[in-house]
Coordinates of N, CA and C in Angstrom, one line a residue:
Chain A
X1 N -7.1 -1.6 -4.5 CA -7.2 -0.8 -3.2 C -8.4 0.2 -3.4
X2 N -9.1 0.4 -2.4 CA -10.3 1.3 -2.5 C -9.8 2.8 -2.4
X3 N -10.6 3.7 -3.0 CA -10.3 5.1 -2.9 C -11.6 5.9 -3.0
X4 N -11.5 7.1 -2.5 CA -12.7 8.0 -2.6 C -12.2 9.4 -3.0
X5 N -12.9 10.0 -3.9 CA -12.6 11.3 -4.4 C -13.8 12.2 -4.2
X6 N -13.5 13.3 -3.5 CA -14.6 14.4 -3.4 C -14.0 15.6 -4.2
X7 N -14.5 15.8 -5.3 CA -13.9 16.8 -6.2 C -14.0 18.2 -5.8
X8 N -15.0 18.6 -4.9 CA -15.1 19.9 -4.5 C -14.6 20.1 -3.1
X9 N -13.5 21.0 -3.0 CA -12.9 21.2 -1.7 C -13.8 22.1 -0.8
X10 N -14.3 23.2 -1.5 CA -15.2 24.1 -0.8 C -16.5 24.3 -1.7
X11 N -17.6 24.5 -1.0 CA -18.8 24.9 -1.6 C -19.5 25.9 -0.8
X12 N -19.9 27.0 -1.4 CA -20.7 28.1 -0.7 C -22.1 28.1 -1.2
X13 N -23.0 28.1 -0.3 CA -24.5 28.0 -0.7 C -25.3 29.0 0.2
X14 N -26.3 29.5 -0.4 CA -27.1 30.4 0.3 C -28.1 29.6 1.2
X15 N -28.4 30.2 2.3 CA -29.4 29.5 3.2 C -30.7 29.4 2.5
X16 N -31.3 28.2 2.5 CA -32.5 27.9 1.8 C -32.4 27.3 0.5
X17 N -31.2 27.4 -0.1 CA -30.9 26.8 -1.4 C -30.6 25.3 -1.3
X18 N -30.6 24.6 -2.4 CA -30.3 23.2 -2.4 C -28.8 23.0 -2.4
X19 N -28.4 21.8 -1.9 CA -27.0 21.5 -1.8 C -26.8 20.1 -2.4
X20 N -25.7 19.9 -3.2 CA -25.3 18.6 -3.6 C -23.8 18.5 -3.5
X21 N -23.3 17.4 -2.8 CA -21.9 17.2 -2.6 C -21.6 15.9 -3.4
X22 N -20.5 16.0 -4.2 CA -20.1 14.8 -5.0 C -19.2 13.9 -4.3
X23 N -19.3 12.6 -4.6 CA -18.4 11.6 -4.1 C -18.3 10.5 -5.2
X24 N -17.1 10.2 -5.6 CA -16.8 9.1 -6.5 C -15.9 8.1 -5.8
X25 N -16.1 6.9 -6.0 CA -15.3 5.8 -5.3 C -14.7 4.9 -6.3
X26 N -13.7 4.2 -5.8 CA -13.1 3.1 -6.6 C -13.0 1.9 -5.7
X27 N -13.7 0.9 -6.1 CA -13.6 -0.4 -5.3 C -14.0 -1.5 -6.2
X28 N -13.4 -2.6 -6.2 CA -13.6 -3.7 -7.1 C -14.9 -4.5 -6.8
X29 N -15.3 -4.5 -5.6 CA -16.5 -5.3 -5.3 C -17.6 -4.4 -4.9
X30 N -18.6 -5.0 -4.3 CA -19.8 -4.2 -3.8 C -19.3 -3.2 -2.7
X31 N -19.5 -1.9 -3.0 CA -19.0 -1.0 -1.9 C -20.0 -0.8 -0.8
X32 N -19.5 -0.4 0.3 CA -20.4 0.0 1.4 C -20.0 1.4 1.7
X33 N -21.0 2.3 1.6 CA -20.7 3.7 1.5 C -21.4 4.5 2.6
X34 N -20.7 5.6 3.0 CA -21.1 6.3 4.2 C -20.9 7.8 3.9
X35 N -21.7 8.7 4.5 CA -21.4 10.1 4.6 C -21.4 10.5 6.1
X36 N -20.3 11.2 6.4 CA -20.2 11.7 7.8 C -20.1 13.2 7.7
X37 N -20.4 13.9 8.8 CA -20.3 15.3 8.9 C -19.4 15.7 10.1
X38 N -18.6 16.7 10.0 CA -17.7 17.1 11.1 C -17.8 18.6 11.3
X39 N -18.1 19.0 12.5 CA -18.1 20.4 12.8 C -16.7 20.7 13.3
X40 N -16.3 22.0 13.3 CA -14.9 22.3 13.7 C -14.5 21.8 15.0
X41 N -13.4 21.1 15.0 CA -12.8 20.6 16.3 C -13.6 19.4 16.9
X42 N -14.5 18.8 16.1 CA -15.3 17.7 16.6 C -15.0 16.4 15.9
X43 N -15.6 15.4 16.4 CA -15.5 14.1 15.7 C -16.5 14.0 14.6
X44 N -16.6 12.8 14.0 CA -17.5 12.7 12.9 C -18.9 12.1 13.3
X45 N -19.9 12.7 12.7 CA -21.3 12.2 12.9 C -21.8 11.5 11.7
X46 N -22.3 10.3 11.8 CA -22.9 9.6 10.7 C -24.1 10.3 10.2
X47 N -24.2 10.6 8.9 CA -25.4 11.1 8.3 C -26.3 10.0 7.7
X48 N -25.6 9.1 6.9 CA -26.4 8.0 6.3 C -25.4 7.0 5.8
X49 N -25.9 5.8 5.4 CA -25.1 4.8 4.9 C -25.8 4.0 3.8
X50 N -25.1 3.3 2.9 CA -25.7 2.4 1.9 C -24.9 1.1 2.0
X51 N -25.7 0.1 2.2 CA -25.2 -1.3 2.2 C -25.7 -2.1 1.0
X52 N -27.0 -2.0 0.8 CA -27.7 -2.7 -0.3 C -29.1 -2.2 -0.4
X53 N -29.8 -2.7 -1.4 CA -31.2 -2.4 -1.5 C -31.5 -1.1 -2.3
X54 N -32.5 -0.3 -1.8 CA -32.8 0.9 -2.5 C -31.6 1.8 -2.6
X55 N -31.4 2.3 -3.8 CA -30.2 3.1 -4.1 C -30.4 4.6 -3.6
X56 N -31.6 5.0 -3.2 CA -31.8 6.3 -2.6 C -31.9 6.1 -1.1
X57 N -31.0 6.7 -0.4 CA -30.9 6.5 1.0 C -31.2 7.8 1.8
X58 N -32.1 7.7 2.8 CA -32.4 8.8 3.6 C -31.6 8.8 4.8
X59 N -31.2 10.0 5.3 CA -30.4 10.1 6.5 C -31.0 11.1 7.5
X60 N -30.1 11.5 8.4 CA -30.6 12.5 9.4 C -30.4 13.9 8.9
X61 N -31.1 14.8 9.5 CA -31.0 16.2 9.2 C -31.5 16.6 7.8
X62 N -32.3 15.7 7.3 CA -32.9 16.0 5.9 C -32.0 15.7 4.8
X63 N -30.9 15.0 5.0 CA -30.0 14.6 3.9 C -30.4 13.3 3.3
X64 N -30.1 13.2 2.0 CA -30.3 11.9 1.3 C -29.1 11.7 0.3
X65 N -28.9 10.5 -0.1 CA -27.8 10.2 -1.0 C -28.3 9.1 -2.0
X66 N -27.7 9.2 -3.2 CA -28.1 8.2 -4.2 C -26.9 7.5 -4.7
X67 N -26.9 6.2 -4.6 CA -25.9 5.3 -5.1 C -26.1 5.0 -6.6
X68 N -25.1 5.3 -7.4 CA -25.2 5.0 -8.9 C -24.0 4.2 -9.2
X69 N -24.2 2.9 -9.3 CA -23.1 2.0 -9.6 C -22.4 2.3 -11.0
X70 N -23.2 2.6 -12.0 CA -22.7 2.9 -13.3 C -21.7 4.1 -13.3
X71 N -21.9 5.0 -12.4 CA -21.1 6.2 -12.3 C -20.1 6.1 -11.1
X72 N -20.1 5.1 -10.4 CA -19.3 4.9 -9.2 C -19.4 6.2 -8.3
X73 N -20.7 6.6 -8.1 CA -20.9 7.8 -7.3 C -21.9 7.6 -6.2
X74 N -21.8 8.4 -5.2 CA -22.7 8.4 -4.0 C -22.8 9.8 -3.6
X75 N -23.6 10.6 -4.3 CA -23.7 12.0 -4.1 C -24.7 12.3 -3.0
X76 N -24.4 13.3 -2.2 CA -25.2 13.7 -1.0 C -26.0 14.9 -1.4
X77 N -27.3 15.0 -1.0 CA -28.1 16.1 -1.3 C -29.0 16.6 -0.1
X78 N -29.3 17.9 -0.2 CA -30.3 18.4 0.8 C -31.1 19.5 0.0
X79 N -32.4 19.4 0.1 CA -33.2 20.3 -0.7 C -33.1 21.8 -0.2
X80 N -33.0 22.0 1.1 CA -33.0 23.4 1.6 C -32.0 23.4 2.8
X81 N -30.9 24.2 2.6 CA -29.8 24.2 3.6 C -30.1 25.2 4.7
X82 N -29.7 24.8 5.9 CA -29.9 25.7 7.1 C -28.5 26.1 7.5
X83 N -28.4 27.3 8.2 CA -27.1 27.8 8.6 C -26.3 26.8 9.4
X84 N -27.0 25.9 10.1 CA -26.3 24.9 11.0 C -25.7 23.8 10.1
X85 N -26.0 23.8 8.8 CA -25.3 22.7 8.0 C -23.9 23.1 7.6
X86 N -23.5 24.3 7.9 CA -22.1 24.6 7.7 C -21.1 23.7 8.4
X87 N -20.3 23.0 7.7 CA -19.4 22.0 8.3 C -18.6 21.4 7.2
X88 N -17.8 20.3 7.6 CA -17.1 19.6 6.6 C -17.7 18.2 6.4
X89 N -17.9 17.8 5.2 CA -18.6 16.5 4.9 C -17.6 15.5 4.3
X90 N -17.6 14.3 4.8 CA -16.7 13.3 4.3 C -17.5 12.1 3.8
X91 N -17.1 11.6 2.6 CA -17.6 10.4 2.0 C -16.6 9.3 2.3
X92 N -17.1 8.1 2.6 CA -16.2 7.0 2.9 C -16.7 5.7 2.3
X93 N -15.8 4.8 2.0 CA -16.1 3.5 1.5 C -15.5 2.5 2.5
X94 N -16.3 1.4 2.7 CA -15.8 0.3 3.6 C -15.6 -0.9 2.7
X95 N -14.7 -1.8 3.2 CA -14.3 -2.9 2.4 C -15.4 -4.0 2.4
X96 N -16.2 -4.0 3.5 CA -17.2 -5.0 3.5 C -18.3 -4.5 4.5
X97 N -19.4 -5.0 4.5 CA -20.5 -4.6 5.4 C -20.1 -5.1 6.8
X98 N -19.4 -6.2 6.9 CA -19.1 -6.8 8.2 C -17.8 -6.2 8.9
X99 N -17.6 -5.0 8.6 CA -16.5 -4.3 9.3 C -15.3 -4.0 8.5
X100 N -14.2 -3.6 9.1 CA -13.0 -3.3 8.5 C -12.9 -1.8 8.3
X101 N -11.7 -1.4 7.8 CA -11.4 0.0 7.8 C -12.2 0.8 6.8
X102 N -12.4 2.0 7.1 CA -13.0 3.0 6.2 C -11.9 3.8 5.4
X103 N -12.2 4.0 4.2 CA -11.3 4.9 3.4 C -12.1 6.1 3.1
X104 N -11.6 7.3 3.5 CA -12.3 8.6 3.4 C -11.8 9.4 2.2
X105 N -12.7 10.2 1.7 CA -12.3 11.2 0.8 C -11.7 12.4 1.5
X106 N -11.2 13.4 0.8 CA -10.6 14.5 1.4 C -11.5 15.5 2.0
X107 N -12.8 15.4 1.8 CA -13.8 16.2 2.5 C -14.2 17.4 1.6
X108 N -15.4 17.9 1.8 CA -15.9 19.1 1.2 C -16.4 20.1 2.3
X109 N -15.8 21.2 2.4 CA -16.2 22.2 3.4 C -17.4 23.0 2.8
X110 N -18.5 23.1 3.6 CA -19.7 23.8 3.1 C -19.8 25.1 3.9
X111 N -19.9 26.2 3.2 CA -20.2 27.5 3.9 C -21.6 27.9 3.5
X112 N -22.3 28.4 4.5 CA -23.7 28.8 4.2 C -23.8 30.3 4.4
X113 N -24.2 31.0 3.3 CA -24.4 32.4 3.3 C -25.8 32.8 3.8
X114 N -26.0 33.8 4.6 CA -27.3 34.2 5.1 C -28.2 34.7 4.0
Chain B
X1 N -26.6 4.8 26.5 CA -25.6 4.9 25.5 C -25.0 6.3 25.5
X2 N -23.7 6.3 26.0 CA -23.1 7.7 26.2 C -22.2 8.0 25.0
X3 N -22.1 7.1 24.0 CA -21.2 7.4 22.9 C -19.8 7.1 23.1
X4 N -19.0 7.3 22.1 CA -17.5 7.0 22.2 C -16.9 8.2 22.9
X5 N -16.0 8.0 23.9 CA -15.3 9.1 24.6 C -13.8 8.9 24.4
X6 N -13.1 10.0 24.4 CA -11.7 10.0 24.2 C -11.1 11.0 25.2
X7 N -9.9 10.6 25.7 CA -9.2 11.4 26.7 C -7.7 11.4 26.5
X8 N -7.0 12.5 26.5 CA -7.6 13.9 26.6 C -8.1 14.4 25.3
X9 N -8.8 15.5 25.4 CA -9.3 16.1 24.1 C -8.2 16.9 23.4
X10 N -7.2 17.4 24.2 CA -6.1 18.1 23.6 C -4.8 17.7 24.4
X11 N -3.7 17.6 23.6 CA -2.5 17.3 24.2 C -1.4 18.1 23.5
X12 N -0.6 18.9 24.2 CA 0.5 19.6 23.7 C 1.8 18.9 24.3
X13 N 2.7 18.6 23.5 CA 3.9 17.9 24.0 C 5.1 18.4 23.2
X14 N 6.3 18.2 23.8 CA 7.5 18.5 23.1 C 8.0 17.3 22.3
X15 N 8.7 17.6 21.3 CA 9.3 16.6 20.4 C 10.2 15.7 21.3
X16 N 10.0 14.4 21.1 CA 10.8 13.4 21.8 C 10.1 12.8 23.0
X17 N 9.0 13.4 23.4 CA 8.2 12.9 24.6 C 7.3 11.8 24.1
X18 N 6.9 11.0 25.1 CA 5.9 9.9 24.8 C 4.5 10.4 25.2
X19 N 3.5 10.1 24.5 CA 2.1 10.4 24.8 C 1.2 9.2 24.7
X20 N 0.2 9.2 25.5 CA -0.8 8.1 25.5 C -2.2 8.6 25.5
X21 N -3.0 8.1 24.6 CA -4.4 8.5 24.5 C -5.3 7.3 24.8
X22 N -6.5 7.7 25.4 CA -7.4 6.6 25.7 C -8.7 6.8 25.0
X23 N -9.3 5.7 24.6 CA -10.6 5.6 24.0 C -11.5 4.7 24.7
X24 N -12.7 5.1 25.0 CA -13.8 4.3 25.6 C -14.9 4.1 24.6
X25 N -15.1 2.9 24.1 CA -16.1 2.7 23.0 C -17.5 2.7 23.6
X26 N -18.5 2.7 22.7 CA -19.8 2.5 23.2 C -19.9 1.1 23.8
X27 N -20.6 1.0 24.9 CA -20.6 -0.2 25.7 C -21.1 -1.4 24.8
X28 N -20.4 -2.5 24.9 CA -20.8 -3.7 24.2 C -20.4 -3.7 22.8
X29 N -19.8 -2.6 22.3 CA -19.3 -2.7 20.9 C -18.0 -3.5 20.9
X30 N -17.9 -4.5 20.0 CA -16.7 -5.3 20.1 C -15.6 -4.9 19.1
X31 N -15.9 -3.9 18.3 CA -14.8 -3.5 17.4 C -14.5 -2.0 17.7
X32 N -13.2 -1.8 17.6 CA -12.6 -0.5 18.0 C -11.6 -0.1 16.9
X33 N -11.7 1.1 16.4 CA -10.8 1.6 15.4 C -10.1 2.9 15.8
X34 N -8.9 3.0 15.3 CA -8.1 4.3 15.4 C -7.8 4.9 14.0
X35 N -8.1 6.2 13.9 CA -7.8 6.9 12.7 C -7.0 8.1 13.0
X36 N -6.2 8.6 12.1 CA -5.5 9.9 12.2 C -6.0 10.9 11.2
X37 N -6.2 12.1 11.5 CA -6.7 13.1 10.6 C -5.8 14.4 10.7
X38 N -5.1 14.7 9.6 CA -4.3 15.9 9.6 C -5.1 17.0 9.0
X39 N -4.6 18.2 9.2 CA -5.4 19.4 8.9 C -5.8 19.4 7.4
X40 N -7.1 19.6 7.1 CA -7.5 19.7 5.8 C -7.7 18.4 5.0
X41 N -7.5 17.3 5.7 CA -7.6 15.9 5.1 C -8.7 15.1 5.8
X42 N -9.0 14.0 5.1 CA -9.9 13.1 5.7 C -9.2 12.1 6.6
X43 N -9.9 11.5 7.5 CA -9.2 10.5 8.4 C -8.6 9.4 7.6
X44 N -7.5 8.9 8.2 CA -6.8 7.8 7.7 C -6.7 6.7 8.7
X45 N -7.0 5.5 8.3 CA -7.0 4.3 9.1 C -5.7 4.0 9.7
X46 N -5.6 3.7 11.0 CA -4.4 3.3 11.7 C -4.4 1.8 12.0
X47 N -5.5 1.4 12.8 CA -5.5 0.0 13.3 C -6.9 -0.3 13.8
X48 N -7.3 -1.6 13.9 CA -8.5 -1.9 14.6 C -8.4 -3.2 15.3
X49 N -9.3 -3.3 16.3 CA -9.4 -4.4 17.2 C -10.8 -5.0 17.1
X50 N -10.8 -6.3 17.2 CA -12.1 -7.0 17.5 C -11.9 -7.7 18.9
X51 N -12.7 -7.3 19.8 CA -12.4 -7.6 21.2 C -11.0 -7.2 21.6
X52 N -10.2 -8.1 22.1 CA -8.8 -7.7 22.5 C -7.8 -7.9 21.4
X53 N -8.2 -8.5 20.3 CA -7.3 -8.9 19.2 C -7.1 -7.7 18.2
X54 N -5.9 -7.4 18.0 CA -5.6 -6.4 17.0 C -5.5 -7.1 15.6
X55 N -6.5 -6.8 14.8 CA -6.6 -7.5 13.5 C -6.0 -6.9 12.3
X56 N -5.8 -5.6 12.3 CA -5.1 -5.0 11.2 C -4.4 -3.7 11.6
X57 N -3.2 -3.5 11.0 CA -2.5 -2.3 11.2 C -2.1 -1.7 9.9
X58 N -2.2 -0.4 9.8 CA -1.8 0.3 8.6 C -0.3 0.5 8.6
X59 N 0.2 0.6 7.4 CA 1.7 0.9 7.3 C 2.0 2.3 7.8
X60 N 0.9 3.1 8.1 CA 1.1 4.4 8.7 C 1.5 4.3 10.2
X61 N 1.2 3.1 10.7 CA 1.5 2.9 12.1 C 3.0 2.4 12.3
X62 N 3.9 3.4 12.5 CA 5.3 3.1 12.5 C 5.6 2.4 13.9
X63 N 6.9 2.0 14.0 CA 7.3 1.3 15.2 C 7.1 2.1 16.5
X64 N 7.0 3.4 16.3 CA 6.8 4.3 17.5 C 5.4 4.3 18.0
X65 N 4.5 3.8 17.2 CA 3.1 3.7 17.6 C 2.7 2.3 18.1
X66 N 2.0 2.3 19.2 CA 1.5 1.0 19.7 C 0.1 1.2 20.2
X67 N -0.8 0.3 20.0 CA -2.2 0.3 20.4 C -2.5 -1.0 21.2
X68 N -3.3 -0.8 22.2 CA -3.7 -2.0 23.0 C -5.2 -1.9 23.3
X69 N -5.8 -3.1 23.5 CA -7.1 -3.1 24.0 C -7.2 -4.4 25.0
X70 N -6.6 -4.2 26.1 CA -6.3 -5.4 27.0 C -7.5 -6.2 27.4
X71 N -8.6 -5.7 27.7 CA -9.7 -6.5 28.1 C -10.9 -6.4 27.2
X72 N -10.6 -5.9 26.0 CA -11.7 -5.9 25.0 C -12.7 -4.7 25.2
X73 N -12.3 -3.8 26.1 CA -13.2 -2.7 26.4 C -12.5 -1.4 25.9
X74 N -11.9 -0.6 26.8 CA -11.2 0.6 26.3 C -9.9 0.3 25.6
X75 N -9.4 1.3 24.9 CA -8.1 1.1 24.1 C -7.2 2.3 24.4
X76 N -5.9 2.0 24.3 CA -4.9 3.1 24.4 C -4.1 3.1 23.1
X77 N -3.7 4.3 22.8 CA -2.8 4.5 21.6 C -1.6 5.3 22.2
X78 N -0.4 4.7 22.1 CA 0.8 5.4 22.6 C 1.7 5.7 21.4
X79 N 2.2 6.9 21.5 CA 3.2 7.4 20.5 C 4.5 7.6 21.3
X80 N 5.6 7.0 20.9 CA 6.9 7.2 21.6 C 7.7 8.1 20.8
X81 N 8.5 8.9 21.5 CA 9.5 9.8 20.8 C 8.8 10.6 19.7
X82 N 7.8 11.4 20.2 CA 7.0 12.1 19.2 C 7.8 13.0 18.3
X83 N 7.3 13.2 17.1 CA 7.9 14.1 16.1 C 6.8 15.1 15.7
X84 N 7.3 16.2 15.1 CA 6.3 17.2 14.7 C 5.3 16.7 13.7
X85 N 5.7 15.8 12.9 CA 4.8 15.2 11.9 C 3.7 14.4 12.5
X86 N 3.8 14.1 13.8 CA 2.7 13.4 14.5 C 1.5 14.3 14.9
X87 N 1.7 15.6 14.8 CA 0.7 16.5 15.1 C -0.6 16.2 14.2
X88 N -1.7 16.0 14.8 CA -2.9 15.6 14.1 C -4.0 15.4 15.1
X89 N -5.2 15.1 14.6 CA -6.3 14.7 15.4 C -6.4 13.2 15.3
X90 N -6.4 12.5 16.5 CA -6.5 11.1 16.6 C -7.9 10.7 17.0
X91 N -8.6 10.0 16.1 CA -10.0 9.7 16.2 C -10.2 8.2 16.5
X92 N -11.1 7.9 17.4 CA -11.4 6.6 17.8 C -12.9 6.3 17.3
X93 N -13.2 5.1 16.9 CA -14.5 4.7 16.5 C -14.8 3.3 17.0
X94 N -16.1 3.1 17.3 CA -16.4 1.7 17.6 C -17.6 1.2 16.9
X95 N -17.8 -0.1 16.8 CA -18.9 -0.7 16.1 C -19.2 -2.0 16.7
X96 N -20.4 -2.5 16.4 CA -20.9 -3.8 16.9 C -21.0 -4.7 15.7
X97 N -20.2 -5.7 15.6 CA -20.2 -6.6 14.5 C -21.5 -7.3 14.5
X98 N -22.2 -7.1 13.3 CA -23.5 -7.8 13.2 C -23.5 -8.6 11.9
X99 N -24.5 -9.3 11.6 CA -24.5 -10.2 10.5 C -24.2 -9.5 9.2
X100 N -24.8 -8.4 9.0 CA -24.7 -7.8 7.6 C -24.3 -6.3 7.6
X101 N -24.2 -5.7 8.8 CA -23.8 -4.3 8.8 C -22.8 -4.1 9.8
X102 N -22.0 -3.0 9.6 CA -21.0 -2.6 10.6 C -20.9 -1.1 10.5
X103 N -21.5 -0.4 11.4 CA -21.4 1.1 11.3 C -20.5 1.6 12.4
X104 N -19.6 2.4 12.0 CA -18.6 3.0 13.0 C -19.1 4.3 13.5
X105 N -19.1 4.5 14.8 CA -19.4 5.7 15.5 C -18.2 6.3 16.1
X106 N -18.0 7.6 15.9 CA -16.7 8.2 16.2 C -16.8 9.0 17.5
X107 N -15.7 9.1 18.2 CA -15.6 9.9 19.3 C -15.2 11.3 18.9
X108 N -15.0 12.2 19.9 CA -14.7 13.6 19.6 C -13.2 13.9 19.1
X109 N -12.4 12.9 19.4 CA -11.0 13.0 19.0 C -10.1 13.6 20.0
X110 N -8.8 13.3 19.9 CA -7.7 13.9 20.7 C -6.8 14.7 19.7
X111 N -6.7 16.0 19.9 CA -5.8 16.8 19.1 C -4.5 16.9 19.7
X112 N -3.5 16.4 19.0 CA -2.1 16.4 19.4 C -1.3 17.4 18.7
X113 N -0.6 18.2 19.5 CA 0.3 19.2 18.9 C 1.7 18.9 19.5
X114 N 2.6 18.7 18.6 CA 4.0 18.4 19.0 C 4.9 19.6 18.6
X115 N 5.5 20.2 19.7 CA 6.3 21.4 19.5 C 7.7 21.1 19.2

C-alpha cells in the first residue's frame, strides 16, 4: 500500500527567506507525485506534479520540487517566500499516471513572518 | 472552464439526519473523485467514478454513505443517519483520463458539521 509522510507539521519562515518542505513516500512501483496547496477553508490547488522525465519539476507560484528515487523523496522548494505563501501544503502519491486515488500526507502548515 | 464546484459550501445538521452534497466537475472530465478531510489531516480517498461507473470505494465508505453519478456529469454524495464523526470537509475532484497523465483538480469543498 502506498503512503506519504510529511515530517514537519509546522514551519515558520521569514518573508524573503527560502523554504523547503519535505515529503517521503512509500510505493512499490513508479510513483506519480503531486504537491497541492490549501488556503484556510478552501479546496486544494495543484502546485506541480511529477510523472516521469526530468526529476526537477517546476510549478506555479515559483515553486519547484525534486524527485529522488534513492531517497524516496519529493521535496518542495521556493527560493524566496512571500506572505501570500502562508497556507497548508500537501504531498500526494498516485497509484498510476492513468488515474486512481491519491494518497496524501498529513500536510505542513507554513507561517510567514514579516 | 469554470472549475469544479460544490454545493453547499457549508452544512450544519443534527445527528441522525440525512444530508446530500453535490459536485459539478470540470466540463468533459470523465473521472470524478470524493475525498474526506478531517481537521488537521490530509484528504482521504472515499470513492471515484469513471463516467457513470463507480470503480472503487474505500473501506471508509460505510453503508451509510452512497455516491452516484447518474449521467456521467455531476455527482451526489449522501450520508444517512449522520454521526458526529462524519463532521469533516468533503472534497470533490475531477480529471480527464488521458493516455499518460491524470491530474485531479479539486473543488472548494463542503464543510459538514454534525451537532
